Amino acid sequence: MDNVKAKTVICQLISLLPIDVHQRLLFDHYTKKLTTMKAIMLFINAQLKQWSSYGEMEIALRAEPKLQQLLQLESISGSQLSRKLDQIPTELLEWMFQHLASQTQQRACHQGQSGKLHIIDSSSIRLPLQLGSWAKMSNKSSGVKMHLRLVVTAPDKLFPDAMIPSSLNVGDRAGPLNWSSPRMRFM
């Protein structure tokens, strides 16, 4: 995926999400400032811009008026981000991924271009040692790897078709071995 910018792929996918950053979910009942959807959008933005810490996210939010306006959030502390990340249910993130995959598959099928080319990509996400002890690879690093199967339907259009999460110590070639059949959907 080196030739296709990750920012472009993620931005295309975000536009398909049924996200309203001002929507309050059931688990946001007592939340005053940082709702779950605002936090997810902020973490996606942090991933796109490669912000590496909560402190960097905090400073960058204060420096970006457009992001503040979009999220209706002028500032947030790193500790609030950390607490909110612990509260985000992984089932919600899984549902969002599945929703995106089905939306993009439907769009590609309507265009009659589905299944043109499959690309396997592995992306690593580093985690702080304190938070990522469950994904520890060595004494100095921990993280997870996402093995994505991308379907390319046009030179500028691609979408994730399937994903296998793993720890960092799983090789790039070992993760996708489960995709022996092009019909398999592992989501």
CSV table of C-alpha atoms in Angstrom, one decimal:
chain,number,residue,atom,x,y,z
A,1,MET,CA,0.0,0.0,0.0
A,2,ASP,CA,3.0,2.2,-0.3
A,3,ASN,CA,1.9,3.7,-3.6
A,4,VAL,CA,-1.6,4.5,-2.2
A,5,LYS,CA,-1.5,7.0,0.6
A,6,ALA,CA,-3.0,5.6,3.8
A,7,LYS,CA,-4.5,9.0,4.5
A,8,THR,CA,-6.5,8.8,1.2
A,9,VAL,CA,-7.8,5.3,2.0
A,10,ILE,CA,-8.8,6.2,5.5
A,11,CYS,CA,-10.5,9.5,4.5
A,12,GLN,CA,-12.5,7.6,1.8
A,13,LEU,CA,-13.7,5.2,4.5
A,14,ILE,CA,-14.5,7.8,7.1
A,15,SER,CA,-16.8,9.5,4.7
A,16,LEU,CA,-18.9,6.3,4.6
A,17,LEU,CA,-19.2,6.0,8.4
A,18,PRO,CA,-22.6,6.8,9.9
A,19,ILE,CA,-20.8,9.1,12.5
A,20,ASP,CA,-22.3,12.2,13.9
A,21,VAL,CA,-19.7,13.6,16.4
A,22,HIS,CA,-22.5,15.3,18.3
A,23,GLN,CA,-24.5,12.1,18.8
A,24,ARG,CA,-24.5,10.8,22.3
A,25,LEU,CA,-24.4,7.0,22.6
A,26,LEU,CA,-25.8,5.1,25.5
A,27,PHE,CA,-22.5,4.9,27.3
A,28,ASP,CA,-22.1,8.7,27.0
A,29,HIS,CA,-24.9,9.4,29.4
A,30,TYR,CA,-22.8,11.3,32.0
A,31,THR,CA,-20.2,12.6,29.5
A,32,LYS,CA,-19.9,16.4,29.3
A,33,LYS,CA,-17.2,17.0,26.8
A,34,LEU,CA,-15.5,14.1,25.1
A,35,THR,CA,-18.2,11.8,23.7
A,36,THR,CA,-17.3,8.4,22.2
A,37,MET,CA,-17.8,9.5,18.6
A,38,LYS,CA,-15.7,12.7,19.2
A,39,ALA,CA,-12.9,10.5,20.7
A,40,ILE,CA,-13.0,8.0,17.8
A,41,MET,CA,-12.7,10.8,15.3
A,42,LEU,CA,-9.9,12.4,17.3
A,43,PHE,CA,-8.0,9.0,17.5
A,44,ILE,CA,-8.5,8.5,13.7
A,45,ASN,CA,-7.1,12.0,13.1
A,46,ALA,CA,-4.2,11.2,15.4
A,47,GLN,CA,-3.5,8.0,13.4
A,48,LEU,CA,-3.6,9.9,10.1
A,49,LYS,CA,-1.3,12.6,11.3
A,50,GLN,CA,0.9,10.1,13.2
A,51,TRP,CA,0.6,11.8,16.6
A,52,SER,CA,2.5,9.5,18.9
A,53,SER,CA,1.2,10.4,22.4
A,54,TYR,CA,-1.8,11.8,24.3
A,55,GLY,CA,0.2,14.9,25.0
A,56,GLU,CA,0.9,15.4,21.2
A,57,MET,CA,-2.9,15.0,20.6
A,58,GLU,CA,-3.7,17.5,23.3
A,59,ILE,CA,-1.3,20.1,21.8
A,60,ALA,CA,-2.4,19.5,18.2
A,61,LEU,CA,-6.1,19.9,19.0
A,62,ARG,CA,-5.4,23.3,20.6
A,63,ALA,CA,-3.4,24.3,17.4
A,64,GLU,CA,-6.0,23.2,14.9
A,65,PRO,CA,-9.1,25.5,14.8
A,66,LYS,CA,-10.8,23.4,12.0
A,67,LEU,CA,-10.6,20.3,14.1
A,68,GLN,CA,-11.9,22.2,17.2
A,69,GLN,CA,-14.8,23.4,15.2
A,70,LEU,CA,-15.6,20.0,13.7
A,71,LEU,CA,-15.5,18.3,17.2
A,72,GLN,CA,-16.9,21.3,19.1
A,73,LEU,CA,-14.0,20.7,21.4
A,74,GLU,CA,-11.4,23.4,22.2
A,75,SER,CA,-9.1,21.4,24.4
A,76,ILE,CA,-8.8,18.0,26.1
A,77,SER,CA,-6.2,16.6,28.4
A,78,GLY,CA,-4.2,13.5,27.8
A,79,SER,CA,-5.6,11.8,30.9
A,80,GLN,CA,-9.1,12.3,29.6
A,81,LEU,CA,-8.1,10.7,26.2
A,82,SER,CA,-6.6,7.8,28.1
A,83,ARG,CA,-9.7,7.2,30.2
A,84,LYS,CA,-12.0,7.5,27.1
A,85,LEU,CA,-9.9,5.0,25.1
A,86,ASP,CA,-10.4,2.5,28.0
A,87,GLN,CA,-14.2,3.1,27.8
A,88,ILE,CA,-14.6,2.7,24.0
A,89,PRO,CA,-16.1,-0.8,23.5
A,90,THR,CA,-14.2,-2.8,20.9
A,91,GLU,CA,-17.6,-4.2,19.6
A,92,LEU,CA,-18.4,-0.6,18.5
A,93,LEU,CA,-15.2,-0.4,16.5
A,94,GLU,CA,-15.7,-3.9,15.1
A,95,TRP,CA,-19.3,-2.8,14.0
A,96,MET,CA,-17.9,0.3,12.4
A,97,PHE,CA,-15.3,-1.7,10.4
A,98,GLN,CA,-18.0,-4.2,9.3
A,99,HIS,CA,-20.3,-1.4,8.3
A,100,LEU,CA,-17.5,0.2,6.2
A,101,ALA,CA,-16.6,-3.1,4.5
A,102,SER,CA,-20.3,-3.8,3.6
A,103,GLN,CA,-20.8,-0.2,2.4
A,104,THR,CA,-17.8,-0.3,0.1
A,105,GLN,CA,-18.6,-3.8,-1.1
A,106,GLN,CA,-22.1,-2.7,-2.1
A,107,ARG,CA,-20.8,0.4,-3.9
A,108,ALA,CA,-18.3,-1.7,-5.8
A,109,CYS,CA,-20.9,-4.3,-6.7
A,110,HIS,CA,-23.2,-1.6,-8.1
A,111,GLN,CA,-20.4,-0.5,-10.3
A,112,GLY,CA,-19.7,-4.0,-11.5
A,113,GLN,CA,-16.0,-3.8,-10.5
A,114,SER,CA,-15.9,-6.0,-7.4
A,115,GLY,CA,-13.0,-8.4,-7.0
A,116,LYS,CA,-10.8,-6.9,-9.7
A,117,LEU,CA,-7.6,-7.0,-7.6
A,118,HIS,CA,-6.8,-8.1,-4.1
A,119,ILE,CA,-3.8,-6.6,-2.2
A,120,ILE,CA,-2.6,-7.8,1.2
A,121,ASP,CA,-1.2,-5.1,3.5
A,122,SER,CA,0.1,-5.3,7.0
A,123,SER,CA,0.0,-2.1,9.2
A,124,SER,CA,1.6,-2.0,12.6
A,125,ILE,CA,0.3,0.1,15.4
A,126,ARG,CA,2.7,0.6,18.3
A,127,LEU,CA,1.3,0.8,21.8
A,128,PRO,CA,2.8,2.2,25.0
A,129,LEU,CA,4.3,-0.5,27.1
A,130,GLN,CA,2.0,0.3,30.1
A,131,LEU,CA,-1.2,0.0,28.0
A,132,GLY,CA,0.0,-2.7,25.6
A,133,SER,CA,1.4,-5.3,28.0
A,134,TRP,CA,-1.0,-7.8,26.4
A,135,ALA,CA,0.6,-7.2,23.0
A,136,LYS,CA,4.2,-7.2,24.3
A,137,MET,CA,6.8,-8.2,21.7
A,138,SER,CA,10.0,-7.3,23.6
A,139,ASN,CA,11.0,-5.4,26.7
A,140,LYS,CA,11.0,-2.2,24.6
A,141,SER,CA,8.1,-2.6,22.2
A,142,SER,CA,4.5,-3.7,22.1
A,143,GLY,CA,1.8,-3.3,19.5
A,144,VAL,CA,-0.7,-4.9,17.2
A,145,LYS,CA,-0.6,-5.6,13.5
A,146,MET,CA,-3.6,-5.4,11.1
A,147,HIS,CA,-3.4,-7.7,8.1
A,148,LEU,CA,-5.9,-6.2,5.6
A,149,ARG,CA,-7.0,-7.6,2.3
A,150,LEU,CA,-7.8,-4.6,0.1
A,151,VAL,CA,-9.9,-4.8,-3.0
A,152,VAL,CA,-8.9,-2.4,-5.8
A,153,THR,CA,-11.8,-1.5,-8.0
A,154,ALA,CA,-10.3,1.5,-9.8
A,155,PRO,CA,-6.9,3.2,-9.7
A,156,ASP,CA,-8.2,5.6,-7.0
A,157,LYS,CA,-10.7,3.4,-5.3
A,158,LEU,CA,-9.9,0.6,-2.9
A,159,PHE,CA,-11.5,-0.8,0.3
A,160,PRO,CA,-10.8,-3.3,3.0
A,161,ASP,CA,-12.4,-6.6,2.3
A,162,ALA,CA,-11.2,-8.6,5.3
A,163,MET,CA,-8.9,-8.1,8.4
A,164,ILE,CA,-7.0,-10.4,10.7
A,165,PRO,CA,-5.6,-8.7,13.8
A,166,SER,CA,-2.4,-10.1,15.4
A,167,SER,CA,0.5,-9.1,17.6
A,168,LEU,CA,3.6,-7.6,16.2
A,169,ASN,CA,5.6,-10.8,16.3
A,170,VAL,CA,3.4,-12.4,13.6
A,171,GLY,CA,5.2,-12.1,10.2
A,172,ASP,CA,3.6,-10.2,7.3
A,173,ARG,CA,3.4,-13.4,5.3
A,174,ALA,CA,2.1,-15.6,8.2
A,175,GLY,CA,-1.0,-13.5,9.0
A,176,PRO,CA,-2.8,-13.7,5.6
A,177,LEU,CA,-2.3,-17.5,5.2
A,178,ASN,CA,-5.9,-17.9,6.3
A,179,TRP,CA,-7.1,-16.2,3.1
A,180,SER,CA,-6.6,-19.2,0.9
A,181,SER,CA,-10.0,-18.7,-0.7
A,182,PRO,CA,-11.0,-15.4,-2.4
A,183,ARG,CA,-14.5,-16.0,-1.1
A,184,MET,CA,-13.5,-16.0,2.5
A,185,ARG,CA,-14.6,-13.0,4.5
A,186,PHE,CA,-13.0,-12.8,7.9
A,187,MET,CA,-14.7,-9.8,9.7
